[in-house]
mmCIF file of N, CA, C and O in Angstrom:
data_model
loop_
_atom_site.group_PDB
_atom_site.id
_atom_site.type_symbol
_atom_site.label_atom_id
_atom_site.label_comp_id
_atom_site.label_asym_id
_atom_site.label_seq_id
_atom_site.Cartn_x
_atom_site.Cartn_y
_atom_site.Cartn_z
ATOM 1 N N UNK A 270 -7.493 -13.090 -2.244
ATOM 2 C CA UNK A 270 -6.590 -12.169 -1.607
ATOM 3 C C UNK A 270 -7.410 -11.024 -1.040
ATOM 4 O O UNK A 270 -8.355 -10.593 -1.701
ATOM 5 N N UNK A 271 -7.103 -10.491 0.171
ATOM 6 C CA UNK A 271 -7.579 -9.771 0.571
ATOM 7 C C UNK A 271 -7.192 -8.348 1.078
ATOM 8 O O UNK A 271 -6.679 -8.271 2.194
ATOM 9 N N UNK A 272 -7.351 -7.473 0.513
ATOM 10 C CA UNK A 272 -6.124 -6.307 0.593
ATOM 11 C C UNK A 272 -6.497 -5.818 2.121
ATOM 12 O O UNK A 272 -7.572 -5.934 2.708
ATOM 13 N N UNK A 273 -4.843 -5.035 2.727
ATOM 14 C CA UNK A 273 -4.580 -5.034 3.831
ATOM 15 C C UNK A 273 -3.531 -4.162 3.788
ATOM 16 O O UNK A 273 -2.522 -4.449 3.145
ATOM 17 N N UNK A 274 -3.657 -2.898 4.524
ATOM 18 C CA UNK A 274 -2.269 -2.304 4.309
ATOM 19 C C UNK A 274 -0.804 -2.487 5.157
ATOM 20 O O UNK A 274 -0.923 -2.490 6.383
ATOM 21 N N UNK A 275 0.159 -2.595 4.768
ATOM 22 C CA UNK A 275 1.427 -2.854 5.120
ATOM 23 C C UNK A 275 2.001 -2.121 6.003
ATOM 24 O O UNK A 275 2.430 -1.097 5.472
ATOM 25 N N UNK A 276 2.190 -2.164 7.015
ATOM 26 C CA UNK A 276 3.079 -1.251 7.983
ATOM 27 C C UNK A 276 4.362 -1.116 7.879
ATOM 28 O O UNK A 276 4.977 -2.107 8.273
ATOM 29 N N UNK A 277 5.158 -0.044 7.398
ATOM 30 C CA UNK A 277 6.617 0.089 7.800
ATOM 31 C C UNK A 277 6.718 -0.269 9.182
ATOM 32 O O UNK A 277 5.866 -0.628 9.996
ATOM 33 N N UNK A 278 8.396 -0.028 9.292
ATOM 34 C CA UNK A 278 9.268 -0.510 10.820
ATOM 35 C C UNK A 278 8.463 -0.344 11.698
ATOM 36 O O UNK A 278 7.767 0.647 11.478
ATOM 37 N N UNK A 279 8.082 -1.177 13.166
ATOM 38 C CA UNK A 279 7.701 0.020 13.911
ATOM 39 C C UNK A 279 9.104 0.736 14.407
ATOM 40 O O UNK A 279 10.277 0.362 14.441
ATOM 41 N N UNK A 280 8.375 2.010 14.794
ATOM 42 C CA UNK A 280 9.375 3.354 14.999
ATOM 43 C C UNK A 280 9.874 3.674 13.665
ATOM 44 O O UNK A 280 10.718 4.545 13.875
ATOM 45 N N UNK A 281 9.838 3.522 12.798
ATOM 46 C CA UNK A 281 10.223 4.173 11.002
ATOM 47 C C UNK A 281 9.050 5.303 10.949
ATOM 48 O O UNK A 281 7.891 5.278 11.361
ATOM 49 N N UNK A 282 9.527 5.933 10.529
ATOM 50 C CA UNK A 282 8.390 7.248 10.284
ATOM 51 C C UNK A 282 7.673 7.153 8.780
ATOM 52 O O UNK A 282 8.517 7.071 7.888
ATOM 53 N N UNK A 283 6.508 7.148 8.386
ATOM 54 C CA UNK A 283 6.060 6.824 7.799
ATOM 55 C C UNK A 283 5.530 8.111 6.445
ATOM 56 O O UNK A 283 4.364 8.413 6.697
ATOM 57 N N UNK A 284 5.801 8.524 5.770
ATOM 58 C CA UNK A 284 6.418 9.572 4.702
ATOM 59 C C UNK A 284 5.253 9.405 4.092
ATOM 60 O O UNK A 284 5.114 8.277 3.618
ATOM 61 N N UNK A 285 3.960 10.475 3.867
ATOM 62 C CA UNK A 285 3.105 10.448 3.356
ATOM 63 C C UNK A 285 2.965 10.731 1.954
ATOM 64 O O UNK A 285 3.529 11.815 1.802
ATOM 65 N N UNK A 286 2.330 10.176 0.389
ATOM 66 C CA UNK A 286 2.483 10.746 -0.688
ATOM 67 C C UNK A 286 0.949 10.303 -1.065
ATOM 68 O O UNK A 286 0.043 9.608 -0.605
ATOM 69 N N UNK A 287 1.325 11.424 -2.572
ATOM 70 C CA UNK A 287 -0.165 11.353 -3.169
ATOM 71 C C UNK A 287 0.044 10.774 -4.402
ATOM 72 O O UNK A 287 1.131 10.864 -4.972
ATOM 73 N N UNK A 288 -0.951 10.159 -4.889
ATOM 74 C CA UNK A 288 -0.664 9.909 -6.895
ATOM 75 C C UNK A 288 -2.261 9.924 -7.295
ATOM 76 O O UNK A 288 -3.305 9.534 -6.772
ATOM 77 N N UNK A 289 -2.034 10.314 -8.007
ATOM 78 C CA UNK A 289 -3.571 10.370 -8.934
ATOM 79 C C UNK A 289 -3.990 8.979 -9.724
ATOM 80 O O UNK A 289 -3.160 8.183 -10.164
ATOM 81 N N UNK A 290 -4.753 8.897 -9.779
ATOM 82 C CA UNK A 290 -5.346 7.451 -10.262
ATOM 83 C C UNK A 290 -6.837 7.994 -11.523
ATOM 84 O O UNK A 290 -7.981 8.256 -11.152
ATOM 85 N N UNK A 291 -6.504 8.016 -12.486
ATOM 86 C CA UNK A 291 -7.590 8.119 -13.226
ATOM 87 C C UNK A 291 -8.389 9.306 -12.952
ATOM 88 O O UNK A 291 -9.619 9.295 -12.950
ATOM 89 N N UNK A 292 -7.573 10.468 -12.690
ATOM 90 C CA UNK A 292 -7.862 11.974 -12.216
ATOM 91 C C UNK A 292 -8.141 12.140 -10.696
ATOM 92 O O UNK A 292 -8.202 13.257 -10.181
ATOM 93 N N UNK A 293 -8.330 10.845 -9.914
ATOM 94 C CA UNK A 293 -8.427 10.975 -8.725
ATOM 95 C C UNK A 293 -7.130 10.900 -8.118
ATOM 96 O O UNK A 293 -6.205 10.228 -8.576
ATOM 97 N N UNK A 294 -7.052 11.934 -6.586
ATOM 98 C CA UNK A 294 -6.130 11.342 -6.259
ATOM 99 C C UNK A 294 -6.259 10.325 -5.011
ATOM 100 O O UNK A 294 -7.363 10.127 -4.505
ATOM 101 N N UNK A 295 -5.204 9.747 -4.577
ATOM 102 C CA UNK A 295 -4.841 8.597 -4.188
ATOM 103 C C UNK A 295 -3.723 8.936 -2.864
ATOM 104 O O UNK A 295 -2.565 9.333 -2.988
ATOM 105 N N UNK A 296 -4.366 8.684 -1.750
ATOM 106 C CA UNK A 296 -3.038 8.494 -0.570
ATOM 107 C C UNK A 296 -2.449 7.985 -0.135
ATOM 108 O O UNK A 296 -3.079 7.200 0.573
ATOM 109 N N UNK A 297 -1.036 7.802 -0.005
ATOM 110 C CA UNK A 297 -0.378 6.990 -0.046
ATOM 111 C C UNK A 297 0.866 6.893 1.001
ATOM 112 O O UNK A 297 1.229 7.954 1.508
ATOM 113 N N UNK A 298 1.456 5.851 1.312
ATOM 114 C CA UNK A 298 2.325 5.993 2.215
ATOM 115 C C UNK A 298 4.233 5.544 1.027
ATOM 116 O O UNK A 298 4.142 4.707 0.128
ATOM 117 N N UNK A 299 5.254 6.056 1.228
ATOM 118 C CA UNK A 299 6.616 5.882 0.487
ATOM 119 C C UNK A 299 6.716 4.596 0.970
ATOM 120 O O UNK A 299 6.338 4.001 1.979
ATOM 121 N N UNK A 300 7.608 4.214 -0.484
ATOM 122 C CA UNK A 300 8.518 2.781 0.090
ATOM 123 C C UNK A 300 6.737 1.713 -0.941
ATOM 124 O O UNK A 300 6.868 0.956 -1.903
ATOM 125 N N UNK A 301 6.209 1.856 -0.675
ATOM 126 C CA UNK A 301 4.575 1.258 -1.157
ATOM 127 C C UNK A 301 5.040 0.912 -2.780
ATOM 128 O O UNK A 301 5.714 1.705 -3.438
ATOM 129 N N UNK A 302 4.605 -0.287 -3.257
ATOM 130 C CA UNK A 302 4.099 0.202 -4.387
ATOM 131 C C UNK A 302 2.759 0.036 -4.796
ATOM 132 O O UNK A 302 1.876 -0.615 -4.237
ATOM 133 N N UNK A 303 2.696 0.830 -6.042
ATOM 134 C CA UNK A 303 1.137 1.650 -6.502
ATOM 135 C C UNK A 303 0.130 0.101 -6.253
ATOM 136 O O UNK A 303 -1.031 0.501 -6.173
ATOM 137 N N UNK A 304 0.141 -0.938 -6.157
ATOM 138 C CA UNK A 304 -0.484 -1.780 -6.413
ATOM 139 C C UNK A 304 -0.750 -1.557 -4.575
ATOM 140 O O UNK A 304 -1.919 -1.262 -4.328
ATOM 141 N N UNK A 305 -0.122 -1.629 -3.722
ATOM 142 C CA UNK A 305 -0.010 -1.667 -2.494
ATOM 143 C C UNK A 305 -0.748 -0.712 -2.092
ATOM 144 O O UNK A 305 -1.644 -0.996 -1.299
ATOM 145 N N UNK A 306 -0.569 0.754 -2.549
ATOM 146 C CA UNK A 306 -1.206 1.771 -2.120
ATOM 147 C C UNK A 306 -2.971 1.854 -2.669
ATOM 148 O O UNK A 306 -3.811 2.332 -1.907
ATOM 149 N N UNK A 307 -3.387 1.289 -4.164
ATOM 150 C CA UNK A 307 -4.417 1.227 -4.788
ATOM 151 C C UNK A 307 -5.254 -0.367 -3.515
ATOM 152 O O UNK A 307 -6.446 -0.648 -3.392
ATOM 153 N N UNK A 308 -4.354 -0.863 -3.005
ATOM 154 C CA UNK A 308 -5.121 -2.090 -2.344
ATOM 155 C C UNK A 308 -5.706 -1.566 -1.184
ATOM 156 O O UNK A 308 -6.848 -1.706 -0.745
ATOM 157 N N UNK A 309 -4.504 -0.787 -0.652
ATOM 158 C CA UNK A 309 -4.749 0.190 0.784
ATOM 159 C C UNK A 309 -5.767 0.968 0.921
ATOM 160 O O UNK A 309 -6.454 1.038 1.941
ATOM 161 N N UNK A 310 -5.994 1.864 -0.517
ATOM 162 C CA UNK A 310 -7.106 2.451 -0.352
ATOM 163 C C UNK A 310 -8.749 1.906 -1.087
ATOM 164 O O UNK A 310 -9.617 2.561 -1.663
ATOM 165 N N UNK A 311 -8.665 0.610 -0.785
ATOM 166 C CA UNK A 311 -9.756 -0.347 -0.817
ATOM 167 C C UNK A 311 -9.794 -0.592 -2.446
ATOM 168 O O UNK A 311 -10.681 -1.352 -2.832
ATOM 169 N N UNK A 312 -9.200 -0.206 -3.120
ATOM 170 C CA UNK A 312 -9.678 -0.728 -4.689
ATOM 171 C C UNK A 312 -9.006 -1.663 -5.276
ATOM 172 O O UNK A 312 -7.973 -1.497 -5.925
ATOM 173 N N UNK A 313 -9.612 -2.765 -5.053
ATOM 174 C CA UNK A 313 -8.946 -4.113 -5.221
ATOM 175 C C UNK A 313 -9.020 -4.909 -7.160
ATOM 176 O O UNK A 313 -8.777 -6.060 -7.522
ATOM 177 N N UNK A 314 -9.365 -3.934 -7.812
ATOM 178 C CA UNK A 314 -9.208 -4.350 -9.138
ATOM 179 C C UNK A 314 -9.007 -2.809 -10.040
ATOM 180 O O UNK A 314 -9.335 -1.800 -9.416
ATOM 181 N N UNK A 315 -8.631 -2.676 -11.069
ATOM 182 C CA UNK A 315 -8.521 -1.873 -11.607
ATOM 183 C C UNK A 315 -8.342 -1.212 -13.499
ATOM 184 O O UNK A 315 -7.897 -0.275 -14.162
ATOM 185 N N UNK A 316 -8.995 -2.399 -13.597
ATOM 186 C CA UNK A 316 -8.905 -2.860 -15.264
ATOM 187 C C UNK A 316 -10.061 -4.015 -15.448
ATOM 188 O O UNK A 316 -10.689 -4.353 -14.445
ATOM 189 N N UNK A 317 -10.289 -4.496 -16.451
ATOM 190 C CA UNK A 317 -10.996 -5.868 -16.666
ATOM 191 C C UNK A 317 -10.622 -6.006 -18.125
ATOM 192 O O UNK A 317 -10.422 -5.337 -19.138
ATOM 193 N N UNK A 318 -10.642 -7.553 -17.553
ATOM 194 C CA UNK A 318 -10.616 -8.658 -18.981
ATOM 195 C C UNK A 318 -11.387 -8.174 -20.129
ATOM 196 O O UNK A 318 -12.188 -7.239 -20.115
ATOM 197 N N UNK A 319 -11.019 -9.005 -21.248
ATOM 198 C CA UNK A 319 -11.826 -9.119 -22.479
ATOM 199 C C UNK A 319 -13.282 -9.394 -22.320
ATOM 200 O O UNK A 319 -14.166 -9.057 -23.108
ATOM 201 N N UNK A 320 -13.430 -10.099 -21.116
ATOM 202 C CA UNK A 320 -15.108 -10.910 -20.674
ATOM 203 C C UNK A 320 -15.411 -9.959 -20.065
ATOM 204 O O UNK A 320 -16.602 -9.966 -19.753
ATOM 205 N N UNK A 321 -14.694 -8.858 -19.644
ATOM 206 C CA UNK A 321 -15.633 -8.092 -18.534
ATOM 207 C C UNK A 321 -15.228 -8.212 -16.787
ATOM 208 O O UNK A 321 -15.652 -7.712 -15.745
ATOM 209 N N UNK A 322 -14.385 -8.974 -17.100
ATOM 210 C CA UNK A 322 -14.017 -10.028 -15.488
ATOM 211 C C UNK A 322 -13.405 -8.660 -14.914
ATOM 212 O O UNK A 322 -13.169 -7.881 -15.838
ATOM 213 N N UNK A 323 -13.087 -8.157 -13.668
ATOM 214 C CA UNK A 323 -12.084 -7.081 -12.666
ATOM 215 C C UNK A 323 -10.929 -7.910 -12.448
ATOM 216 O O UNK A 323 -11.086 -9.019 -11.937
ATOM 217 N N UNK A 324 -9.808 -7.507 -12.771
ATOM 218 C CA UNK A 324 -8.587 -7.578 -12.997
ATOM 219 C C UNK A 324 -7.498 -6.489 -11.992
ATOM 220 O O UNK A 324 -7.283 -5.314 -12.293
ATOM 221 N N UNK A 325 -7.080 -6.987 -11.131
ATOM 222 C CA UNK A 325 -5.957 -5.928 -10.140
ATOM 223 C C UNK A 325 -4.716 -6.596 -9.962
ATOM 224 O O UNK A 325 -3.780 -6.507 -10.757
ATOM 225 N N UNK A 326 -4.710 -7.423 -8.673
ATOM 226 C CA UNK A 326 -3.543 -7.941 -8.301
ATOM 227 C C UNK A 326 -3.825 -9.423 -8.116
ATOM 228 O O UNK A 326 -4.698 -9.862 -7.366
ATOM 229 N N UNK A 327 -2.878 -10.272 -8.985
ATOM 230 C CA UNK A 327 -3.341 -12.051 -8.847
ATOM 231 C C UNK A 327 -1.778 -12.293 -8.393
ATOM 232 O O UNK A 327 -1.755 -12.920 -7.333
ATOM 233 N N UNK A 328 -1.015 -12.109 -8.682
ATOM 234 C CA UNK A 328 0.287 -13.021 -8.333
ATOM 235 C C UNK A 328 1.005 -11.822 -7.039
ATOM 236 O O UNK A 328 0.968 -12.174 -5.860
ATOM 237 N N UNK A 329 1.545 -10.613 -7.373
ATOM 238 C CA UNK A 329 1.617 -9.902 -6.516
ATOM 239 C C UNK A 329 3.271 -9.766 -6.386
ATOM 240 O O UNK A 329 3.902 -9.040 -5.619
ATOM 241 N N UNK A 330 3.765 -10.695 -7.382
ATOM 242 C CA UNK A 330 4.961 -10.708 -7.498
ATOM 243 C C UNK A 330 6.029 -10.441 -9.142
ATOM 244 O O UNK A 330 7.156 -10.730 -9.542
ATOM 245 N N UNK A 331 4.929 -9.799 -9.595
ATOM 246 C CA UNK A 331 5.349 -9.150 -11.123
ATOM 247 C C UNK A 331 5.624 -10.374 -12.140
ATOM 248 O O UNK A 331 6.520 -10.342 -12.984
ATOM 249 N N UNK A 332 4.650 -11.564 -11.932
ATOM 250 C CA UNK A 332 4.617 -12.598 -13.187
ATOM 251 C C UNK A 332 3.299 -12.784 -14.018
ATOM 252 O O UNK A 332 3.310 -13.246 -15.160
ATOM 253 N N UNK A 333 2.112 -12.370 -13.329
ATOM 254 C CA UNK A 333 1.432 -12.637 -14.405
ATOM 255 C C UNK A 333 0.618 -11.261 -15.112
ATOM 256 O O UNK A 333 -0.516 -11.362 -15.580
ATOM 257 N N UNK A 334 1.377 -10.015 -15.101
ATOM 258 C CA UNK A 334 0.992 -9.038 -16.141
ATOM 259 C C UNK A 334 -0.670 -8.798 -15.549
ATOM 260 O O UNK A 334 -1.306 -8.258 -16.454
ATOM 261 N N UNK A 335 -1.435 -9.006 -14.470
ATOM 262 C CA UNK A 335 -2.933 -8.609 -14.272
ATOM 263 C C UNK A 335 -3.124 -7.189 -13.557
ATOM 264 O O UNK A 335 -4.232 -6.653 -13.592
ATOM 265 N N UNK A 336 -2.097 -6.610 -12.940
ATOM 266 C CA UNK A 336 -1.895 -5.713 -12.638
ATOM 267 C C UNK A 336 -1.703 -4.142 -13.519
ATOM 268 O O UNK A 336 -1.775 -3.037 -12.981
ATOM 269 N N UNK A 337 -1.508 -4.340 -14.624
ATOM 270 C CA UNK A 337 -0.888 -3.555 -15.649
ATOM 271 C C UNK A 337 -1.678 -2.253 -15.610
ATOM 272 O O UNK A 337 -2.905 -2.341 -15.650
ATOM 273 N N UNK A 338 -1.096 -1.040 -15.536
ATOM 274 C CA UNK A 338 -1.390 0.200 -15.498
ATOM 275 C C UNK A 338 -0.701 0.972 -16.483
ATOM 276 O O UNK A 338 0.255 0.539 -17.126
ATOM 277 N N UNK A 339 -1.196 2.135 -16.603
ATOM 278 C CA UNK A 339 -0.300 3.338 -17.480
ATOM 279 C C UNK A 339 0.231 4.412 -15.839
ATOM 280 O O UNK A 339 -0.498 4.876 -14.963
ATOM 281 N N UNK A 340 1.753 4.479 -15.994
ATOM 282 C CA UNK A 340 1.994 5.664 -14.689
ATOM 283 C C UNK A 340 2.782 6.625 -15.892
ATOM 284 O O UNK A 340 3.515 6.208 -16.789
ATOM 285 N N UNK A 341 2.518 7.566 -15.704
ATOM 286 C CA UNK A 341 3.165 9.032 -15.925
ATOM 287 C C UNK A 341 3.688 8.628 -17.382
ATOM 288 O O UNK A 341 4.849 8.867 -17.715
ATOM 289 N N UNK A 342 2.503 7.822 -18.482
ATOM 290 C CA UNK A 342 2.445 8.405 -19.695
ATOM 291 C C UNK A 342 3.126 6.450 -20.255
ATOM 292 O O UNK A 342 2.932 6.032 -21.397
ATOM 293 N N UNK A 343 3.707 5.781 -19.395
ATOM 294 C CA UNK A 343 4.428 4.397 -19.340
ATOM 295 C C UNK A 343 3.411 3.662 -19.442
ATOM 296 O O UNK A 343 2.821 3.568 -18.366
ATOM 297 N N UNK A 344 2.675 2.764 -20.760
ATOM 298 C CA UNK A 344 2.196 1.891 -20.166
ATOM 299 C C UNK A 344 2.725 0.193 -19.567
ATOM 300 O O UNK A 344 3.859 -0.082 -19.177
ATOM 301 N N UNK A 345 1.532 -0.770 -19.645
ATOM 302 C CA UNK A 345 1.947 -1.765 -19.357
ATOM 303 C C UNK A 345 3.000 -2.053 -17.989
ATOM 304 O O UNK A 345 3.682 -3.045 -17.731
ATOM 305 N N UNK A 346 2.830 -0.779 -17.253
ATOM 306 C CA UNK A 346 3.529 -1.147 -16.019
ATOM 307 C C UNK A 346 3.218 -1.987 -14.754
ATOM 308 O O UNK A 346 2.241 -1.610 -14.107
ATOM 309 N N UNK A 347 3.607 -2.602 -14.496
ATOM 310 C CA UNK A 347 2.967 -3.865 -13.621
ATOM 311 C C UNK A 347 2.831 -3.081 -11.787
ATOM 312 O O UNK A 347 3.807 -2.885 -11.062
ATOM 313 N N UNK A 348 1.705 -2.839 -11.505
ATOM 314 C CA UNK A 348 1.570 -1.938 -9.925
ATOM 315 C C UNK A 348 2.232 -2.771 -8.698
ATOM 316 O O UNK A 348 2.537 -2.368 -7.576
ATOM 317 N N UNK A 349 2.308 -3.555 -9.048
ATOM 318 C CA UNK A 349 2.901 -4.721 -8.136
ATOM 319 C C UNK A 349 4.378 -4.453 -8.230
ATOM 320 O O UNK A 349 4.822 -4.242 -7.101
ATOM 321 N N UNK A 350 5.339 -4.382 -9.203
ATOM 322 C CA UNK A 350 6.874 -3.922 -8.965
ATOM 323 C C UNK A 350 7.088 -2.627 -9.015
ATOM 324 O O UNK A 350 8.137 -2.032 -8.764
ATOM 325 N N UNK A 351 5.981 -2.163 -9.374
ATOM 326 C CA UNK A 351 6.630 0.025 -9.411
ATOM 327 C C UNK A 351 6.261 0.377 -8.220
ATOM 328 O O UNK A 351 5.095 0.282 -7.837
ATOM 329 N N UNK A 352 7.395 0.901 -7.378
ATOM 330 C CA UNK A 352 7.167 1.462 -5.882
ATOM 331 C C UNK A 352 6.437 3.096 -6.692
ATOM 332 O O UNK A 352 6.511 3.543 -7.836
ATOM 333 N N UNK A 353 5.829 3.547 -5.545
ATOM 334 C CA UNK A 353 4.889 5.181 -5.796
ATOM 335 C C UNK A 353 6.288 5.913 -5.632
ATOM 336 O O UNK A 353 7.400 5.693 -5.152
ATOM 337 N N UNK A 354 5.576 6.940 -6.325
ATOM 338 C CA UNK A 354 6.408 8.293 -6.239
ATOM 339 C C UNK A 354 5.568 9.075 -5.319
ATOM 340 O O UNK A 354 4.538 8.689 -4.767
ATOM 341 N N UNK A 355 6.049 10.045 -5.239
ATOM 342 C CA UNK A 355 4.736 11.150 -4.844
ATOM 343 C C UNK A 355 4.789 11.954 -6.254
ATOM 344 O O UNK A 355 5.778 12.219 -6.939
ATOM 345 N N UNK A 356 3.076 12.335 -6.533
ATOM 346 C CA UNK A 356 2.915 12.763 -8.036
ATOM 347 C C UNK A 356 2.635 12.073 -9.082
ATOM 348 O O UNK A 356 2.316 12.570 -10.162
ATOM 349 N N UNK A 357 2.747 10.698 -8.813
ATOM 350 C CA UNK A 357 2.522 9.832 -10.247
ATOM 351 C C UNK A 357 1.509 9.963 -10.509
ATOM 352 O O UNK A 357 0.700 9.960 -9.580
ATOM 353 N N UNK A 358 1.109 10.112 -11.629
ATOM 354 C CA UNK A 358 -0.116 10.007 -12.563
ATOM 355 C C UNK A 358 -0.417 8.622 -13.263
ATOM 356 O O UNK A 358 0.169 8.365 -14.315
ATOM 357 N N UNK A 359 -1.300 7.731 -12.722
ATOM 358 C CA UNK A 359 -1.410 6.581 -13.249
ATOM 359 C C UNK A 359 -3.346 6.737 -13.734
ATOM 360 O O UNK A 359 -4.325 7.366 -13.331
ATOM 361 N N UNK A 360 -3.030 5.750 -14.788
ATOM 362 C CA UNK A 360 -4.273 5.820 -15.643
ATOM 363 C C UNK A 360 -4.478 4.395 -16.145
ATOM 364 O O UNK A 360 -3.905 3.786 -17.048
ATOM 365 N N UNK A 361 -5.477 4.021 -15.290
ATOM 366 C CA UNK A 361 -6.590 2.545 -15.899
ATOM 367 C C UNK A 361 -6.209 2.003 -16.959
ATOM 368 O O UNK A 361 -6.338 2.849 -17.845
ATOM 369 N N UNK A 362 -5.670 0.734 -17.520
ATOM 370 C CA UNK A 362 -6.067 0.220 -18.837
ATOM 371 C C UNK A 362 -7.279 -0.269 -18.858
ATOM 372 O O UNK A 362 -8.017 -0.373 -17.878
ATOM 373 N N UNK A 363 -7.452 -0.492 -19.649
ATOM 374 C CA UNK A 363 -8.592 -1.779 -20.437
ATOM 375 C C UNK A 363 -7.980 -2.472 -21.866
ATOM 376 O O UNK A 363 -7.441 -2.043 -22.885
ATOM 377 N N UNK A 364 -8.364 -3.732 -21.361
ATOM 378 C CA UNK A 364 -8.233 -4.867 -23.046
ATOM 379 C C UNK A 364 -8.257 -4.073 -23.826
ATOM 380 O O UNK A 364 -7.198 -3.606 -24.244
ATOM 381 N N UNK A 365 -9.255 -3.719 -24.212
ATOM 382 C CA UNK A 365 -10.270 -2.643 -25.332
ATOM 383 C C UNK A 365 -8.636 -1.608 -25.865
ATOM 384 O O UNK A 365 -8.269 -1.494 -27.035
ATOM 385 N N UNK A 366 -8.089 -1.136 -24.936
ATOM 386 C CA UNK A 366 -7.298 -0.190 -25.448
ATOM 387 C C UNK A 366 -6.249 -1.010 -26.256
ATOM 388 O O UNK A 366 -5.982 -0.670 -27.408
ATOM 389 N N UNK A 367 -5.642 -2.100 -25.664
ATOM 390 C CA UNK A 367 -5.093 -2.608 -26.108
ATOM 391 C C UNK A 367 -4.616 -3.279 -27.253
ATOM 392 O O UNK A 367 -3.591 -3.320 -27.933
ATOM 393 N N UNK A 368 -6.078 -3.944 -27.203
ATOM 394 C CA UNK A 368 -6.498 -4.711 -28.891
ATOM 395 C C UNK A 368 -6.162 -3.673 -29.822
ATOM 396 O O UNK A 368 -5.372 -3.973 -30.718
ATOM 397 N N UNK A 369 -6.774 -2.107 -29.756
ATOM 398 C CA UNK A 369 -6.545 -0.726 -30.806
ATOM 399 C C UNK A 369 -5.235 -0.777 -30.883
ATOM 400 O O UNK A 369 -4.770 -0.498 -31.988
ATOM 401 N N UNK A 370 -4.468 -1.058 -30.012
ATOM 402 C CA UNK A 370 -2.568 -0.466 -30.003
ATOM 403 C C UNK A 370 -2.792 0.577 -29.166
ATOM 404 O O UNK A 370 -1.752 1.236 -29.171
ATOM 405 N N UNK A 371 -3.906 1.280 -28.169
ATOM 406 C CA UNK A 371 -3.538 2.475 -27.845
ATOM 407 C C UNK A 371 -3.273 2.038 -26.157
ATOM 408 O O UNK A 371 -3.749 1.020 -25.654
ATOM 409 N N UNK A 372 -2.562 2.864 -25.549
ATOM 410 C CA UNK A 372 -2.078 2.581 -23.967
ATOM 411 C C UNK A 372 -3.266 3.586 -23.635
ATOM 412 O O UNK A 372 -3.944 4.459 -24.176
ATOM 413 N N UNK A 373 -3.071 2.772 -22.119
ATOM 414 C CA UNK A 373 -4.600 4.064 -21.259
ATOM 415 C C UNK A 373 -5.703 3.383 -21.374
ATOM 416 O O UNK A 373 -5.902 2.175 -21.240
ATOM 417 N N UNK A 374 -6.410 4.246 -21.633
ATOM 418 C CA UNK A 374 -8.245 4.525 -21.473
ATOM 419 C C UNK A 374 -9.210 4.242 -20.487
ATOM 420 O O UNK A 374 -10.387 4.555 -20.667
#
């Protein structure tokens, strides 16, 4: 897969937002979701496997959980079905956190 950003309507006006990503922030266009906007702005993985492997977007349609982020304190949220807000605060998993029980890291 090769990320590519999505154009609204043409003639739809296109509503600019921001979200932070792991203290960075992130620009973004509404209507997007975070998986859409994190592809847009070239970062095509955002977690890794137990092996080490980069892990972002594989199905793209909220079934196989590879996407999984923490947004605004939520983990396990899949970036692929959560449209952006403007303001979200999303934060990286890793396995590693997981295996502990803790969300994030």
């Amino acid at each position: 897969m090769s990320p590519r950003p999505v154009r609204t309507a043409p003639g739809a006006p296109e509503r600019p937002l921001q979200i932070t990503v792991d203290g960075d922030p992130v620009e973004g266009v509404a209507g997007r979701s975070i998986a859409g906007i994190l592809l847009a702005a070239g970062r095509t993985s955002w977690r890794t496997a137990r092996s080490g492997a980069p892990r972002g977007v594989f199905c793209g349609i909220g079934v196989c959980f590879d996407c999984v982020l923490t947004v605004n304190g939520v983990p396990d949220v899949r970036a692929c079905r959560r449209r952006a807000t403007d303001g979200d605060v999303v934060t990286t998993q890793t396995r590693a956190a997981a295996d502990n029980g803790e969300a994030g890291a």
